[in-house]
């Protein structure tokens, strides 16, 4: 277990999803005063290794589950993977209920009828169905079946957990810190972070990372996620420019402004590619057709993890297309259950 104190009373535990190099995740613990409650920001992957590391960290800091609050920034598998386990052990969990507004998402898996039904709708919208794209459809269904057969939950699967819904303007106080809940829309619709104005420290989940462009993954039309993301980034630049920014992945960031500029630049570049792909001829394209063009996808990945990566490319392309449509740079049509984007 790798733990270090990154600010007074704030500890960082680095976890790894051993199967993939993308899987590095940092969970943070704010130690409470003696006999008082402590805070964990996110939980890490739903794996035995992560659980052992986190239990070791909690024991080293002498924090029992009954005195532990867990703030979930957003409902992705690397952040909530252990939430159900910790809830059973007695921790109290907090999350924005907006994170559950749909049961199917680009990056996490949920079993159950509801999610499977929604998956079909979502896939249809982006141009994937049994009839139109039989091979790709089959892979989605095979993955569902494979997951249903697993005795242990897959690392991408999030088990249900009880939580207390975050409320507007709520503060969380631990040790010498008073954190405000801040809205960080973009990476997901309801992502939330924490900000201590006096100590100039903010937990900002997956909104910004150094050297990585976070995925803004759209699931349904009209979510406006990229627009909300750009708004959030400009707010962060203005209000949190002098803060120590603690992301969920990678090192803490001392100067966030150039990191934000880099992310915006990279999105604008991607947006250009997406627009070029859509307007290169007269034929309107589905999200899936555009994704294939932009990322040069020729083969459907056999490997489950690679498949998830491809799935997130679809969600990212969807976000770009929706933003271009909102900016009136491309046209959008809805025909036979499919969204089409084309020349104005
Ligand atoms: Zn993450």
mmCIF file of C-alpha atoms and ligand atoms in Angstrom:
data_model
loop_
_atom_site.group_PDB
_atom_site.id
_atom_site.type_symbol
_atom_site.label_atom_id
_atom_site.label_comp_id
_atom_site.label_asym_id
_atom_site.label_seq_id
_atom_site.Cartn_x
_atom_site.Cartn_y
_atom_site.Cartn_z
ATOM 1 C CA UNK A 1 0.000 0.000 0.000
ATOM 2 C CA UNK A 2 1.328 3.411 -1.038
ATOM 3 C CA UNK A 3 0.168 6.270 1.177
ATOM 4 C CA UNK A 4 1.559 9.769 1.690
ATOM 5 C CA UNK A 5 0.422 13.019 3.275
ATOM 6 C CA UNK A 6 -0.035 15.573 0.468
ATOM 7 C CA UNK A 7 -1.288 18.449 2.666
ATOM 8 C CA UNK A 8 -1.664 18.647 6.419
ATOM 9 C CA UNK A 9 -4.040 15.856 7.456
ATOM 10 C CA UNK A 10 -4.834 14.863 3.856
ATOM 11 C CA UNK A 11 -3.600 11.450 2.773
ATOM 12 C CA UNK A 12 -3.369 10.011 -0.702
ATOM 13 C CA UNK A 13 -3.553 6.300 -1.505
ATOM 14 C CA UNK A 14 -2.574 5.251 -5.032
ATOM 15 C CA UNK A 15 -4.484 2.278 -6.403
ATOM 16 C CA UNK A 16 -3.991 0.328 -9.601
ATOM 17 C CA UNK A 17 -6.344 -1.526 -11.847
ATOM 18 C CA UNK A 18 -3.709 -4.079 -12.634
ATOM 19 C CA UNK A 19 -5.205 -5.131 -15.955
ATOM 20 C CA UNK A 20 -4.749 -1.850 -17.777
ATOM 21 C CA UNK A 21 -2.181 0.933 -17.743
ATOM 22 C CA UNK A 22 -4.972 3.554 -17.744
ATOM 23 C CA UNK A 23 -6.065 2.274 -14.361
ATOM 24 C CA UNK A 24 -4.363 4.485 -11.810
ATOM 25 C CA UNK A 25 -6.619 6.017 -9.260
ATOM 26 C CA UNK A 26 -6.014 8.111 -6.142
ATOM 27 C CA UNK A 27 -8.251 7.960 -3.126
ATOM 28 C CA UNK A 28 -7.889 10.710 -0.520
ATOM 29 C CA UNK A 29 -8.553 10.606 3.185
ATOM 30 C CA UNK A 30 -9.030 13.670 5.381
ATOM 31 C CA UNK A 31 -8.305 12.633 8.933
ATOM 32 C CA UNK A 32 -10.790 13.923 11.507
ATOM 33 C CA UNK A 33 -9.950 15.193 14.988
ATOM 34 C CA UNK A 34 -9.613 12.458 17.653
ATOM 35 C CA UNK A 35 -12.992 10.772 18.192
ATOM 36 C CA UNK A 36 -14.556 12.705 15.294
ATOM 37 C CA UNK A 37 -15.507 11.615 11.791
ATOM 38 C CA UNK A 38 -13.052 11.328 8.906
ATOM 39 C CA UNK A 39 -13.631 11.654 5.176
ATOM 40 C CA UNK A 40 -12.716 9.481 2.224
ATOM 41 C CA UNK A 41 -13.041 11.048 -1.227
ATOM 42 C CA UNK A 42 -14.069 8.219 -3.594
ATOM 43 C CA UNK A 43 -13.320 4.562 -2.953
ATOM 44 C CA UNK A 44 -11.231 3.100 -5.768
ATOM 45 C CA UNK A 45 -11.806 0.031 -7.921
ATOM 46 C CA UNK A 46 -14.078 -2.812 -6.939
ATOM 47 C CA UNK A 47 -11.212 -5.278 -6.629
ATOM 48 C CA UNK A 48 -9.679 -7.330 -3.843
ATOM 49 C CA UNK A 49 -6.341 -5.488 -4.236
ATOM 50 C CA UNK A 50 -7.975 -2.065 -3.844
ATOM 51 C CA UNK A 51 -9.944 -3.248 -0.840
ATOM 52 C CA UNK A 52 -6.820 -4.561 0.883
ATOM 53 C CA UNK A 53 -4.928 -1.320 0.219
ATOM 54 C CA UNK A 54 -7.759 0.847 1.503
ATOM 55 C CA UNK A 55 -8.294 -1.270 4.619
ATOM 56 C CA UNK A 56 -4.588 -1.028 5.348
ATOM 57 C CA UNK A 57 -4.683 2.767 4.913
ATOM 58 C CA UNK A 58 -7.715 3.144 7.198
ATOM 59 C CA UNK A 59 -6.060 0.968 9.835
ATOM 60 C CA UNK A 60 -2.807 2.949 9.625
ATOM 61 C CA UNK A 61 -4.752 6.178 10.164
ATOM 62 C CA UNK A 62 -6.796 4.552 12.914
ATOM 63 C CA UNK A 63 -10.169 5.290 11.274
ATOM 64 C CA UNK A 64 -12.982 2.813 12.031
ATOM 65 C CA UNK A 65 -15.810 2.437 9.464
ATOM 66 C CA UNK A 66 -18.357 3.757 11.943
ATOM 67 C CA UNK A 67 -16.527 7.121 11.918
ATOM 68 C CA UNK A 68 -16.028 7.231 8.161
ATOM 69 C CA UNK A 69 -17.881 9.425 5.671
ATOM 70 C CA UNK A 70 -17.357 8.754 1.993
ATOM 71 C CA UNK A 71 -17.889 11.478 -0.586
ATOM 72 C CA UNK A 72 -18.432 10.022 -4.038
ATOM 73 C CA UNK A 73 -17.552 12.571 -6.719
ATOM 74 C CA UNK A 74 -19.256 10.708 -9.555
ATOM 75 C CA UNK A 75 -20.584 7.288 -10.364
ATOM 76 C CA UNK A 76 -17.791 5.616 -12.305
ATOM 77 C CA UNK A 77 -16.320 2.244 -11.480
ATOM 78 C CA UNK A 78 -12.900 3.539 -10.408
ATOM 79 C CA UNK A 79 -14.490 5.976 -7.938
ATOM 80 C CA UNK A 80 -17.400 3.911 -6.590
ATOM 81 C CA UNK A 81 -16.135 0.358 -7.013
ATOM 82 C CA UNK A 82 -15.900 -0.291 -3.281
ATOM 83 C CA UNK A 83 -18.853 1.846 -2.183
ATOM 84 C CA UNK A 84 -21.197 -1.104 -1.603
ATOM 85 C CA UNK A 85 -18.502 -2.949 0.380
ATOM 86 C CA UNK A 86 -17.734 0.059 2.598
ATOM 87 C CA UNK A 87 -21.429 0.810 3.113
ATOM 88 C CA UNK A 88 -21.935 -2.753 4.411
ATOM 89 C CA UNK A 89 -19.066 -2.244 6.829
ATOM 90 C CA UNK A 90 -20.730 0.848 8.314
ATOM 91 C CA UNK A 91 -19.379 3.862 6.388
ATOM 92 C CA UNK A 92 -21.801 6.660 5.504
ATOM 93 C CA UNK A 93 -21.902 7.532 1.826
ATOM 94 C CA UNK A 94 -22.731 10.846 0.164
ATOM 95 C CA UNK A 95 -23.434 11.359 -3.527
ATOM 96 C CA UNK A 96 -25.280 13.645 -5.920
ATOM 97 C CA UNK A 97 -28.451 11.735 -6.981
ATOM 98 C CA UNK A 98 -28.123 13.271 -10.466
ATOM 99 C CA UNK A 99 -25.421 10.677 -11.032
ATOM 100 C CA UNK A 100 -28.199 8.104 -11.233
ATOM 101 C CA UNK A 101 -30.420 9.861 -13.705
ATOM 102 C CA UNK A 102 -29.841 7.092 -16.211
ATOM 103 C CA UNK A 103 -28.988 3.486 -15.555
ATOM 104 C CA UNK A 104 -26.726 3.050 -18.565
ATOM 105 C CA UNK A 105 -23.487 4.962 -18.955
ATOM 106 C CA UNK A 106 -20.456 5.010 -21.209
ATOM 107 C CA UNK A 107 -17.987 3.841 -18.613
ATOM 108 C CA UNK A 108 -19.713 1.698 -16.065
ATOM 109 C CA UNK A 109 -21.808 -1.389 -16.265
ATOM 110 C CA UNK A 110 -24.880 -2.232 -14.327
ATOM 111 C CA UNK A 111 -26.650 -5.476 -14.529
ATOM 112 C CA UNK A 112 -30.369 -5.658 -14.299
ATOM 113 C CA UNK A 113 -33.285 -5.318 -16.639
ATOM 114 C CA UNK A 114 -33.535 -1.557 -16.422
ATOM 115 C CA UNK A 115 -29.993 -1.027 -17.614
ATOM 116 C CA UNK A 116 -30.272 -3.590 -20.409
ATOM 117 C CA UNK A 117 -33.418 -1.959 -21.693
ATOM 118 C CA UNK A 118 -31.821 1.464 -21.626
ATOM 119 C CA UNK A 119 -28.685 0.110 -23.273
ATOM 120 C CA UNK A 120 -30.713 -0.928 -26.331
ATOM 121 C CA UNK A 121 -32.212 2.553 -26.604
ATOM 122 C CA UNK A 122 -28.861 4.297 -26.170
ATOM 123 C CA UNK A 123 -27.171 2.056 -28.733
ATOM 124 C CA UNK A 124 -30.002 2.563 -31.180
ATOM 125 C CA UNK A 125 -29.677 6.351 -30.856
ATOM 126 C CA UNK A 126 -25.978 6.230 -31.738
ATOM 127 C CA UNK A 127 -26.624 3.910 -34.693
ATOM 128 C CA UNK A 128 -25.901 0.474 -33.246
ATOM 129 C CA UNK A 129 -28.522 -2.265 -33.507
ATOM 130 C CA UNK A 130 -28.859 -5.927 -34.349
ATOM 131 C CA UNK A 131 -30.100 -5.038 -37.797
ATOM 132 C CA UNK A 132 -27.732 -2.169 -38.737
ATOM 133 C CA UNK A 133 -24.448 -3.313 -37.141
ATOM 134 C CA UNK A 134 -24.832 -7.045 -36.383
ATOM 135 C CA UNK A 135 -21.194 -7.750 -35.456
ATOM 136 C CA UNK A 136 -20.850 -4.858 -33.066
ATOM 137 C CA UNK A 137 -24.261 -5.538 -31.569
ATOM 138 C CA UNK A 138 -23.262 -9.125 -30.946
ATOM 139 C CA UNK A 139 -20.168 -7.994 -29.028
ATOM 140 C CA UNK A 140 -22.267 -5.784 -26.762
ATOM 141 C CA UNK A 141 -24.633 -8.665 -26.057
ATOM 142 C CA UNK A 142 -21.794 -11.142 -25.494
ATOM 143 C CA UNK A 143 -20.292 -8.790 -22.928
ATOM 144 C CA UNK A 144 -23.639 -8.554 -21.135
ATOM 145 C CA UNK A 145 -23.911 -12.345 -21.050
ATOM 146 C CA UNK A 146 -20.336 -12.753 -19.897
ATOM 147 C CA UNK A 147 -20.933 -10.299 -17.062
ATOM 148 C CA UNK A 148 -24.122 -12.019 -15.982
ATOM 149 C CA UNK A 149 -22.226 -15.311 -15.674
ATOM 150 C CA UNK A 150 -19.406 -13.969 -13.504
ATOM 151 C CA UNK A 151 -19.511 -15.071 -9.914
ATOM 152 C CA UNK A 152 -17.349 -12.134 -8.867
ATOM 153 C CA UNK A 153 -18.411 -8.689 -10.080
ATOM 154 C CA UNK A 154 -16.346 -7.352 -12.942
ATOM 155 C CA UNK A 155 -14.190 -4.350 -12.148
ATOM 156 C CA UNK A 156 -16.399 -2.153 -14.413
ATOM 157 C CA UNK A 157 -19.569 -3.201 -12.670
ATOM 158 C CA UNK A 158 -20.939 -1.026 -9.859
ATOM 159 C CA UNK A 159 -22.885 -2.780 -7.145
ATOM 160 C CA UNK A 160 -25.834 -0.940 -5.608
ATOM 161 C CA UNK A 161 -25.201 0.998 -2.382
ATOM 162 C CA UNK A 162 -27.249 3.222 -0.080
ATOM 163 C CA UNK A 163 -26.246 6.899 0.111
ATOM 164 C CA UNK A 164 -27.263 10.258 1.496
ATOM 165 C CA UNK A 165 -28.123 12.722 -1.280
ATOM 166 C CA UNK A 166 -25.944 15.833 -1.387
ATOM 167 C CA UNK A 167 -27.820 19.087 -0.951
ATOM 168 C CA UNK A 168 -27.128 22.554 -2.332
ATOM 169 C CA UNK A 169 -24.608 24.603 -0.339
ATOM 170 C CA UNK A 170 -23.730 21.740 1.998
ATOM 171 C CA UNK A 171 -20.382 21.816 3.845
ATOM 172 C CA UNK A 172 -18.253 18.935 5.051
ATOM 173 C CA UNK A 173 -15.938 19.619 7.993
ATOM 174 C CA UNK A 174 -13.119 17.325 9.086
ATOM 175 C CA UNK A 175 -10.016 18.168 11.076
ATOM 176 C CA UNK A 176 -9.203 21.820 10.309
ATOM 177 C CA UNK A 177 -10.943 21.740 6.943
ATOM 178 C CA UNK A 178 -14.321 23.104 5.891
ATOM 179 C CA UNK A 179 -15.202 21.917 2.410
ATOM 180 C CA UNK A 180 -17.941 23.341 0.212
ATOM 181 C CA UNK A 181 -19.537 21.066 -2.314
ATOM 182 C CA UNK A 182 -18.770 22.387 -5.794
ATOM 183 C CA UNK A 183 -20.471 21.498 -9.055
ATOM 184 C CA UNK A 184 -18.152 19.992 -11.650
ATOM 185 C CA UNK A 185 -20.396 19.140 -14.564
ATOM 186 C CA UNK A 186 -18.854 17.744 -17.700
ATOM 187 C CA UNK A 187 -16.981 14.520 -17.109
ATOM 188 C CA UNK A 188 -20.375 13.346 -15.896
ATOM 189 C CA UNK A 189 -23.640 15.244 -15.594
ATOM 190 C CA UNK A 190 -23.713 15.414 -11.812
ATOM 191 C CA UNK A 191 -20.041 15.309 -10.818
ATOM 192 C CA UNK A 192 -19.286 17.116 -7.572
ATOM 193 C CA UNK A 193 -16.090 18.174 -5.824
ATOM 194 C CA UNK A 194 -15.028 19.749 -2.540
ATOM 195 C CA UNK A 195 -13.367 23.116 -1.949
ATOM 196 C CA UNK A 196 -11.828 24.628 1.180
ATOM 197 C CA UNK A 197 -11.595 28.375 0.466
ATOM 198 C CA UNK A 198 -9.422 29.162 3.496
ATOM 199 C CA UNK A 199 -6.781 26.513 2.864
ATOM 200 C CA UNK A 200 -7.060 26.929 -0.948
ATOM 201 C CA UNK A 201 -7.495 23.225 -1.592
ATOM 202 C CA UNK A 202 -9.992 21.533 -3.898
ATOM 203 C CA UNK A 203 -10.829 17.930 -4.744
ATOM 204 C CA UNK A 204 -11.869 18.090 -8.370
ATOM 205 C CA UNK A 205 -12.362 14.405 -9.290
ATOM 206 C CA UNK A 206 -11.909 13.800 -13.041
ATOM 207 C CA UNK A 207 -12.546 17.333 -14.244
ATOM 208 C CA UNK A 208 -8.869 18.092 -14.879
ATOM 209 C CA UNK A 209 -5.750 15.924 -15.028
ATOM 210 C CA UNK A 210 -2.253 16.764 -16.049
ATOM 211 C CA UNK A 211 -1.316 15.441 -19.491
ATOM 212 C CA UNK A 212 -4.648 13.660 -20.009
ATOM 213 C CA UNK A 213 -7.819 14.874 -21.635
ATOM 214 C CA UNK A 214 -10.695 13.676 -19.436
ATOM 215 C CA UNK A 215 -13.541 11.965 -21.241
ATOM 216 C CA UNK A 216 -16.770 13.885 -21.433
ATOM 217 C CA UNK A 217 -19.084 11.019 -22.230
ATOM 218 C CA UNK A 218 -22.588 11.655 -23.521
ATOM 219 C CA UNK A 219 -25.247 8.978 -23.089
ATOM 220 C CA UNK A 220 -28.353 10.774 -24.357
ATOM 221 C CA UNK A 221 -29.008 13.643 -26.757
ATOM 222 C CA UNK A 222 -29.476 17.136 -25.284
ATOM 223 C CA UNK A 223 -27.283 16.575 -22.216
ATOM 224 C CA UNK A 224 -25.158 19.632 -23.196
ATOM 225 C CA UNK A 225 -22.184 18.055 -21.446
ATOM 226 C CA UNK A 226 -19.346 19.704 -23.378
ATOM 227 C CA UNK A 227 -20.893 23.146 -23.020
ATOM 228 C CA UNK A 228 -21.280 22.561 -19.274
ATOM 229 C CA UNK A 229 -17.721 21.242 -19.135
ATOM 230 C CA UNK A 230 -16.258 24.356 -20.773
ATOM 231 C CA UNK A 231 -18.278 26.533 -18.376
ATOM 232 C CA UNK A 232 -17.003 24.574 -15.404
ATOM 233 C CA UNK A 233 -13.386 24.804 -16.598
ATOM 234 C CA UNK A 234 -13.585 28.559 -16.989
ATOM 235 C CA UNK A 235 -15.093 28.829 -13.479
ATOM 236 C CA UNK A 236 -12.239 26.687 -12.122
ATOM 237 C CA UNK A 237 -9.662 28.837 -13.852
ATOM 238 C CA UNK A 238 -11.167 31.987 -12.336
ATOM 239 C CA UNK A 239 -11.991 30.768 -8.822
ATOM 240 C CA UNK A 240 -9.520 27.959 -8.172
ATOM 241 C CA UNK A 241 -6.493 29.297 -10.069
ATOM 242 C CA UNK A 242 -4.422 29.648 -6.894
ATOM 243 C CA UNK A 243 -5.647 26.426 -5.230
ATOM 244 C CA UNK A 244 -3.922 23.130 -4.775
ATOM 245 C CA UNK A 245 -6.021 21.000 -7.098
ATOM 246 C CA UNK A 246 -6.331 17.350 -6.090
ATOM 247 C CA UNK A 247 -7.581 15.210 -9.001
ATOM 248 C CA UNK A 248 -8.719 11.601 -8.862
ATOM 249 C CA UNK A 249 -5.923 10.548 -11.201
ATOM 250 C CA UNK A 250 -2.354 11.827 -11.353
ATOM 251 C CA UNK A 251 -0.363 14.240 -9.224
ATOM 252 C CA UNK A 252 -1.857 17.221 -7.365
ATOM 253 C CA UNK A 253 -1.800 20.344 -9.569
ATOM 254 C CA UNK A 254 -0.407 23.645 -8.299
ATOM 255 C CA UNK A 255 -1.100 25.760 -11.365
ATOM 256 C CA UNK A 256 -4.310 24.624 -12.954
ATOM 257 C CA UNK A 257 -4.690 27.343 -15.626
ATOM 258 C CA UNK A 258 -2.256 25.890 -18.206
ATOM 259 C CA UNK A 259 -3.661 22.395 -17.577
ATOM 260 C CA UNK A 260 -7.151 23.703 -18.352
ATOM 261 C CA UNK A 261 -5.918 25.491 -21.492
ATOM 262 C CA UNK A 262 -4.371 22.248 -22.714
ATOM 263 C CA UNK A 263 -7.605 20.303 -22.179
ATOM 264 C CA UNK A 264 -9.710 22.910 -23.974
ATOM 265 C CA UNK A 265 -7.217 22.969 -26.859
ATOM 266 C CA UNK A 266 -7.332 19.207 -27.161
ATOM 267 C CA UNK A 267 -11.138 19.196 -27.212
ATOM 268 C CA UNK A 268 -11.256 21.898 -29.850
ATOM 269 C CA UNK A 269 -8.852 19.890 -31.972
ATOM 270 C CA UNK A 270 -11.005 16.757 -31.575
ATOM 271 C CA UNK A 271 -14.087 18.830 -32.386
ATOM 272 C CA UNK A 272 -12.460 19.912 -35.650
ATOM 273 C CA UNK A 273 -11.801 16.281 -36.616
ATOM 274 C CA UNK A 274 -15.379 15.350 -35.771
ATOM 275 C CA UNK A 275 -16.736 18.235 -37.811
ATOM 276 C CA UNK A 276 -14.491 17.361 -40.787
ATOM 277 C CA UNK A 277 -15.701 13.765 -40.671
ATOM 278 C CA UNK A 278 -19.342 14.840 -40.655
ATOM 279 C CA UNK A 279 -19.213 17.481 -43.383
ATOM 280 C CA UNK A 280 -16.766 15.746 -45.743
ATOM 281 C CA UNK A 281 -19.648 14.614 -47.950
ATOM 282 C CA UNK A 282 -23.382 15.093 -48.251
ATOM 283 C CA UNK A 283 -24.384 11.963 -46.325
ATOM 284 C CA UNK A 284 -25.464 12.554 -42.707
ATOM 285 C CA UNK A 285 -23.769 10.198 -40.235
ATOM 286 C CA UNK A 286 -24.669 8.435 -37.027
ATOM 287 C CA UNK A 287 -22.523 8.788 -33.901
ATOM 288 C CA UNK A 288 -21.055 5.330 -34.514
ATOM 289 C CA UNK A 289 -20.224 6.081 -38.179
ATOM 290 C CA UNK A 290 -18.530 9.327 -37.121
ATOM 291 C CA UNK A 291 -16.575 7.562 -34.351
ATOM 292 C CA UNK A 292 -15.250 5.005 -36.848
ATOM 293 C CA UNK A 293 -14.064 7.777 -39.167
ATOM 294 C CA UNK A 294 -12.507 9.949 -36.455
ATOM 295 C CA UNK A 295 -10.662 7.142 -34.657
ATOM 296 C CA UNK A 296 -10.006 4.996 -37.741
ATOM 297 C CA UNK A 297 -11.707 1.949 -36.180
ATOM 298 C CA UNK A 298 -11.470 -1.044 -38.530
ATOM 299 C CA UNK A 299 -11.912 -4.044 -36.227
ATOM 300 C CA UNK A 300 -14.181 -4.469 -33.223
ATOM 301 C CA UNK A 301 -11.870 -5.229 -30.269
ATOM 302 C CA UNK A 302 -12.076 -8.791 -28.948
ATOM 303 C CA UNK A 303 -10.684 -7.871 -25.546
ATOM 304 C CA UNK A 304 -13.243 -6.624 -23.009
ATOM 305 C CA UNK A 305 -11.105 -3.759 -21.728
ATOM 306 C CA UNK A 306 -10.274 -2.563 -25.263
ATOM 307 C CA UNK A 307 -13.939 -2.764 -26.047
ATOM 308 C CA UNK A 308 -14.706 -0.430 -23.126
ATOM 309 C CA UNK A 309 -12.114 2.010 -24.487
ATOM 310 C CA UNK A 310 -13.867 1.941 -27.859
ATOM 311 C CA UNK A 311 -17.178 2.471 -26.112
ATOM 312 C CA UNK A 312 -15.807 5.611 -24.479
ATOM 313 C CA UNK A 313 -14.678 6.866 -27.917
ATOM 314 C CA UNK A 314 -18.296 6.632 -29.032
ATOM 315 C CA UNK A 315 -19.418 8.631 -25.982
ATOM 316 C CA UNK A 316 -16.764 11.284 -26.548
ATOM 317 C CA UNK A 317 -17.644 11.632 -30.222
ATOM 318 C CA UNK A 318 -21.303 11.899 -29.194
ATOM 319 C CA UNK A 319 -20.370 14.822 -26.888
ATOM 320 C CA UNK A 320 -18.507 16.600 -29.707
ATOM 321 C CA UNK A 321 -21.374 16.095 -32.168
ATOM 322 C CA UNK A 322 -23.903 17.433 -29.688
ATOM 323 C CA UNK A 323 -21.730 20.487 -28.996
ATOM 324 C CA UNK A 324 -21.312 21.167 -32.741
ATOM 325 C CA UNK A 325 -25.071 20.886 -33.100
ATOM 326 C CA UNK A 326 -25.675 23.298 -30.198
ATOM 327 C CA UNK A 327 -23.259 25.770 -31.815
ATOM 328 C CA UNK A 328 -25.177 25.393 -35.101
ATOM 329 C CA UNK A 329 -22.109 24.088 -36.906
ATOM 330 C CA UNK A 330 -23.741 20.812 -37.927
ATOM 331 C CA UNK A 331 -27.311 19.705 -38.440
ATOM 332 C CA UNK A 332 -29.061 17.011 -36.420
ATOM 333 C CA UNK A 333 -31.892 14.763 -37.505
ATOM 334 C CA UNK A 334 -33.758 11.998 -35.738
ATOM 335 C CA UNK A 335 -34.899 9.206 -38.049
ATOM 336 C CA UNK A 336 -35.858 5.534 -37.371
ATOM 337 C CA UNK A 337 -34.629 5.826 -33.791
ATOM 338 C CA UNK A 338 -31.213 7.096 -34.930
ATOM 339 C CA UNK A 339 -29.555 10.475 -34.593
ATOM 340 C CA UNK A 340 -27.897 11.765 -37.770
ATOM 341 C CA UNK A 341 -25.462 14.641 -37.985
ATOM 342 C CA UNK A 342 -24.664 16.389 -41.245
ATOM 343 C CA UNK A 343 -23.784 19.537 -43.133
ATOM 344 C CA UNK A 344 -25.759 22.691 -42.320
HETATM 345 ZN ZN1 LIG B 1 -11.841 8.379 -12.722
#
